[in-house]
């Protein structure tokens, strides 16, 4: 059973609002939204997929509508320097001891890149925060880094 099936059973009155789709190719909603939220989903793609997803979400946002992104990976994250290079911002096939081992593509960003890719689709960064988490054990030092931000449609 998928999470979609579970949610359909749990919330039968909202069944037609809970959908599974490839949001880099289509958003199967006819109406526009005031708010769209993403938690680390769109960044599981290469540059082309991320760009397509941003273009689609922009087309579904009303003027002054907002896009909230949570935990988009930063270039300061240790994973940016491991794995195979897919494109300038994306890595894949991470080492077995990596947090990203076996999960596919991960897209990493910096502040300038984020402002650039969203401005192309008429979205303006109105808030941005950069989280850096460092942890130490007797064996190693780990750095995890993420972006949280809000864009508004111009």
PDB file of C-alpha atoms in Angstrom:
ATOM      1  CA  UNK A   1       0.000   0.000   0.000  1.00  0.00           C
ATOM      2  CA  UNK A   2       1.228   3.459  -0.850  1.00  0.00           C
ATOM      3  CA  UNK A   3       0.893   6.594   1.248  1.00  0.00           C
ATOM      4  CA  UNK A   4      -1.634   7.848  -1.321  1.00  0.00           C
ATOM      5  CA  UNK A   5      -3.875   4.814  -0.735  1.00  0.00           C
ATOM      6  CA  UNK A   6      -3.536   5.274   3.016  1.00  0.00           C
ATOM      7  CA  UNK A   7      -4.510   8.944   2.783  1.00  0.00           C
ATOM      8  CA  UNK A   8      -7.458   8.159   0.521  1.00  0.00           C
ATOM      9  CA  UNK A   9      -8.786   5.762   3.179  1.00  0.00           C
ATOM     10  CA  UNK A  10      -8.077   8.157   6.029  1.00  0.00           C
ATOM     11  CA  UNK A  11      -9.552  11.203   4.266  1.00  0.00           C
ATOM     12  CA  UNK A  12     -12.201   9.910   1.816  1.00  0.00           C
ATOM     13  CA  UNK A  13     -13.781  13.366   1.429  1.00  0.00           C
ATOM     14  CA  UNK A  14     -10.484  14.670   0.035  1.00  0.00           C
ATOM     15  CA  UNK A  15      -9.682  11.745  -2.248  1.00  0.00           C
ATOM     16  CA  UNK A  16      -9.777  13.875  -5.408  1.00  0.00           C
ATOM     17  CA  UNK A  17      -7.313  16.361  -3.854  1.00  0.00           C
ATOM     18  CA  UNK A  18      -4.651  13.801  -2.891  1.00  0.00           C
ATOM     19  CA  UNK A  19      -2.792  12.827  -6.038  1.00  0.00           C
ATOM     20  CA  UNK A  20       0.424  11.218  -7.115  1.00  0.00           C
ATOM     21  CA  UNK A  21       2.165  12.783 -10.100  1.00  0.00           C
ATOM     22  CA  UNK A  22       5.534  13.714 -11.542  1.00  0.00           C
ATOM     23  CA  UNK A  23       5.614  17.394 -10.654  1.00  0.00           C
ATOM     24  CA  UNK A  24       8.446  18.016 -13.131  1.00  0.00           C
ATOM     25  CA  UNK A  25       6.086  17.111 -15.995  1.00  0.00           C
ATOM     26  CA  UNK A  26       2.544  17.910 -14.883  1.00  0.00           C
ATOM     27  CA  UNK A  27       0.449  19.337 -12.098  1.00  0.00           C
ATOM     28  CA  UNK A  28      -3.025  17.837 -12.595  1.00  0.00           C
ATOM     29  CA  UNK A  29      -4.913  20.728 -11.050  1.00  0.00           C
ATOM     30  CA  UNK A  30      -7.016  23.134 -13.126  1.00  0.00           C
ATOM     31  CA  UNK A  31      -7.179  25.890 -10.541  1.00  0.00           C
ATOM     32  CA  UNK A  32      -4.460  28.170  -9.211  1.00  0.00           C
ATOM     33  CA  UNK A  33      -3.228  28.275  -5.632  1.00  0.00           C
ATOM     34  CA  UNK A  34      -2.270  30.870  -3.042  1.00  0.00           C
ATOM     35  CA  UNK A  35       0.332  28.540  -1.521  1.00  0.00           C
ATOM     36  CA  UNK A  36       2.451  25.587  -2.634  1.00  0.00           C
ATOM     37  CA  UNK A  37       4.794  23.805  -0.182  1.00  0.00           C
ATOM     38  CA  UNK A  38       7.690  21.474  -0.990  1.00  0.00           C
ATOM     39  CA  UNK A  39       9.824  19.582   1.496  1.00  0.00           C
ATOM     40  CA  UNK A  40      12.907  18.290  -0.328  1.00  0.00           C
ATOM     41  CA  UNK A  41      10.933  16.714  -3.175  1.00  0.00           C
ATOM     42  CA  UNK A  42      11.691  18.883  -6.162  1.00  0.00           C
ATOM     43  CA  UNK A  43      15.428  18.716  -5.459  1.00  0.00           C
ATOM     44  CA  UNK A  44      15.487  14.984  -6.126  1.00  0.00           C
ATOM     45  CA  UNK A  45      15.993  15.893  -9.789  1.00  0.00           C
ATOM     46  CA  UNK A  46      18.656  17.277 -12.092  1.00  0.00           C
ATOM     47  CA  UNK A  47      18.775  20.923 -13.245  1.00  0.00           C
ATOM     48  CA  UNK A  48      16.259  20.289 -16.035  1.00  0.00           C
ATOM     49  CA  UNK A  49      13.765  18.592 -13.693  1.00  0.00           C
ATOM     50  CA  UNK A  50      14.078  21.297 -11.033  1.00  0.00           C
ATOM     51  CA  UNK A  51      13.654  24.039 -13.672  1.00  0.00           C
ATOM     52  CA  UNK A  52      10.579  22.306 -15.143  1.00  0.00           C
ATOM     53  CA  UNK A  53       9.075  21.886 -11.680  1.00  0.00           C
ATOM     54  CA  UNK A  54       9.587  25.567 -10.860  1.00  0.00           C
ATOM     55  CA  UNK A  55       8.017  26.590 -14.182  1.00  0.00           C
ATOM     56  CA  UNK A  56       4.971  24.394 -13.472  1.00  0.00           C
ATOM     57  CA  UNK A  57       4.499  25.558  -9.893  1.00  0.00           C
ATOM     58  CA  UNK A  58       4.799  29.182 -11.003  1.00  0.00           C
ATOM     59  CA  UNK A  59       2.051  28.584 -13.567  1.00  0.00           C
ATOM     60  CA  UNK A  60      -0.212  27.287 -10.774  1.00  0.00           C
ATOM     61  CA  UNK A  61       0.420  30.152  -8.345  1.00  0.00           C
ATOM     62  CA  UNK A  62      -1.857  33.190  -8.312  1.00  0.00           C
ATOM     63  CA  UNK A  63      -0.265  36.645  -8.371  1.00  0.00           C
ATOM     64  CA  UNK A  64       1.245  37.262  -4.932  1.00  0.00           C
ATOM     65  CA  UNK A  65       0.936  33.501  -4.291  1.00  0.00           C
ATOM     66  CA  UNK A  66       3.759  31.930  -2.308  1.00  0.00           C
ATOM     67  CA  UNK A  67       5.991  28.924  -2.646  1.00  0.00           C
ATOM     68  CA  UNK A  68       7.538  27.599   0.569  1.00  0.00           C
ATOM     69  CA  UNK A  69      10.540  25.291   0.301  1.00  0.00           C
ATOM     70  CA  UNK A  70      11.848  23.346   3.281  1.00  0.00           C
ATOM     71  CA  UNK A  71      15.171  21.508   3.531  1.00  0.00           C
ATOM     72  CA  UNK A  72      16.557  22.079   0.053  1.00  0.00           C
ATOM     73  CA  UNK A  73      20.152  20.856   0.121  1.00  0.00           C
ATOM     74  CA  UNK A  74      22.921  23.434   0.234  1.00  0.00           C
ATOM     75  CA  UNK A  75      26.275  23.227  -1.543  1.00  0.00           C
ATOM     76  CA  UNK A  76      27.765  23.365   1.974  1.00  0.00           C
ATOM     77  CA  UNK A  77      26.286  19.923   2.683  1.00  0.00           C
ATOM     78  CA  UNK A  78      29.005  17.269   2.693  1.00  0.00           C
ATOM     79  CA  UNK A  79      27.113  15.315   0.032  1.00  0.00           C
ATOM     80  CA  UNK A  80      27.853  18.000  -2.575  1.00  0.00           C
ATOM     81  CA  UNK A  81      31.455  16.796  -2.738  1.00  0.00           C
ATOM     82  CA  UNK A  82      30.635  13.098  -3.034  1.00  0.00           C
ATOM     83  CA  UNK A  83      28.837  10.913  -5.523  1.00  0.00           C
ATOM     84  CA  UNK A  84      28.958  11.172  -9.288  1.00  0.00           C
ATOM     85  CA  UNK A  85      28.410  14.518 -10.994  1.00  0.00           C
ATOM     86  CA  UNK A  86      25.163  14.565 -13.012  1.00  0.00           C
ATOM     87  CA  UNK A  87      25.332  18.299 -13.758  1.00  0.00           C
ATOM     88  CA  UNK A  88      26.688  21.427 -12.072  1.00  0.00           C
ATOM     89  CA  UNK A  89      24.220  21.206  -9.170  1.00  0.00           C
ATOM     90  CA  UNK A  90      23.279  17.509  -9.056  1.00  0.00           C
ATOM     91  CA  UNK A  91      24.964  14.379  -7.727  1.00  0.00           C
ATOM     92  CA  UNK A  92      24.041  10.683  -7.897  1.00  0.00           C
ATOM     93  CA  UNK A  93      25.434   7.264  -6.898  1.00  0.00           C
ATOM     94  CA  UNK A  94      26.690   8.302  -3.497  1.00  0.00           C
ATOM     95  CA  UNK A  95      29.131   6.154  -1.487  1.00  0.00           C
ATOM     96  CA  UNK A  96      27.683   3.367   0.676  1.00  0.00           C
ATOM     97  CA  UNK A  97      28.547   5.231   3.902  1.00  0.00           C
ATOM     98  CA  UNK A  98      26.740   8.399   2.736  1.00  0.00           C
ATOM     99  CA  UNK A  99      23.338   9.550   4.010  1.00  0.00           C
ATOM    100  CA  UNK A 100      22.341   9.650   0.328  1.00  0.00           C
ATOM    101  CA  UNK A 101      23.416   6.101  -0.545  1.00  0.00           C
ATOM    102  CA  UNK A 102      20.846   4.401  -2.770  1.00  0.00           C
ATOM    103  CA  UNK A 103      18.371   7.260  -2.989  1.00  0.00           C
ATOM    104  CA  UNK A 104      19.099   8.666  -6.439  1.00  0.00           C
ATOM    105  CA  UNK A 105      19.714  12.238  -7.568  1.00  0.00           C
ATOM    106  CA  UNK A 106      20.217  15.098  -5.148  1.00  0.00           C
ATOM    107  CA  UNK A 107      20.263  18.724  -6.295  1.00  0.00           C
ATOM    108  CA  UNK A 108      22.401  21.172  -4.275  1.00  0.00           C
ATOM    109  CA  UNK A 109      21.943  24.949  -4.248  1.00  0.00           C
ATOM    110  CA  UNK A 110      23.534  28.207  -3.202  1.00  0.00           C
ATOM    111  CA  UNK A 111      21.725  31.488  -2.526  1.00  0.00           C
ATOM    112  CA  UNK A 112      22.595  33.105  -5.866  1.00  0.00           C
ATOM    113  CA  UNK A 113      21.492  30.033  -7.808  1.00  0.00           C
ATOM    114  CA  UNK A 114      18.146  29.953  -5.977  1.00  0.00           C
ATOM    115  CA  UNK A 115      17.473  33.637  -6.714  1.00  0.00           C
ATOM    116  CA  UNK A 116      18.371  33.087 -10.368  1.00  0.00           C
ATOM    117  CA  UNK A 117      16.251  29.976 -11.048  1.00  0.00           C
ATOM    118  CA  UNK A 118      13.170  31.425  -9.364  1.00  0.00           C
ATOM    119  CA  UNK A 119      13.445  34.880 -10.956  1.00  0.00           C
ATOM    120  CA  UNK A 120      13.366  33.202 -14.396  1.00  0.00           C
ATOM    121  CA  UNK A 121       9.809  32.099 -13.555  1.00  0.00           C
ATOM    122  CA  UNK A 122       8.612  35.415 -12.144  1.00  0.00           C
ATOM    123  CA  UNK A 123       9.157  34.355  -8.520  1.00  0.00           C
ATOM    124  CA  UNK A 124      11.025  36.520  -6.025  1.00  0.00           C
ATOM    125  CA  UNK A 125      12.825  35.220  -2.929  1.00  0.00           C
ATOM    126  CA  UNK A 126      11.273  37.152  -0.038  1.00  0.00           C
ATOM    127  CA  UNK A 127      12.754  35.098   2.818  1.00  0.00           C
ATOM    128  CA  UNK A 128      15.690  32.719   3.000  1.00  0.00           C
ATOM    129  CA  UNK A 129      17.474  30.886   5.806  1.00  0.00           C
ATOM    130  CA  UNK A 130      20.536  28.677   5.678  1.00  0.00           C
ATOM    131  CA  UNK A 131      20.835  25.898   8.272  1.00  0.00           C
ATOM    132  CA  UNK A 132      24.225  24.321   8.856  1.00  0.00           C
ATOM    133  CA  UNK A 133      24.439  21.407  11.257  1.00  0.00           C
ATOM    134  CA  UNK A 134      27.844  20.102  12.292  1.00  0.00           C
ATOM    135  CA  UNK A 135      28.222  16.903  14.252  1.00  0.00           C
ATOM    136  CA  UNK A 136      31.270  15.166  15.616  1.00  0.00           C
ATOM    137  CA  UNK A 137      31.865  11.630  16.760  1.00  0.00           C
ATOM    138  CA  UNK A 138      35.074   9.939  17.720  1.00  0.00           C
ATOM    139  CA  UNK A 139      35.299   8.749  14.091  1.00  0.00           C
ATOM    140  CA  UNK A 140      34.281  11.686  11.944  1.00  0.00           C
ATOM    141  CA  UNK A 141      32.990  15.209  11.435  1.00  0.00           C
ATOM    142  CA  UNK A 142      29.762  15.640   9.460  1.00  0.00           C
ATOM    143  CA  UNK A 143      28.273  18.764   7.917  1.00  0.00           C
ATOM    144  CA  UNK A 144      24.668  18.917   6.823  1.00  0.00           C
ATOM    145  CA  UNK A 145      23.361  22.130   5.274  1.00  0.00           C
ATOM    146  CA  UNK A 146      19.909  23.123   4.029  1.00  0.00           C
ATOM    147  CA  UNK A 147      17.936  26.069   2.683  1.00  0.00           C
ATOM    148  CA  UNK A 148      14.454  27.084   3.793  1.00  0.00           C
ATOM    149  CA  UNK A 149      12.884  29.872   1.777  1.00  0.00           C
ATOM    150  CA  UNK A 150       9.746  31.603   0.587  1.00  0.00           C
ATOM    151  CA  UNK A 151       9.148  32.918  -2.944  1.00  0.00           C
ATOM    152  CA  UNK A 152       6.326  35.181  -4.022  1.00  0.00           C
ATOM    153  CA  UNK A 153       4.914  35.373  -7.525  1.00  0.00           C
ATOM    154  CA  UNK A 154       5.397  38.859  -8.945  1.00  0.00           C
TER     155      UNK A 154
END
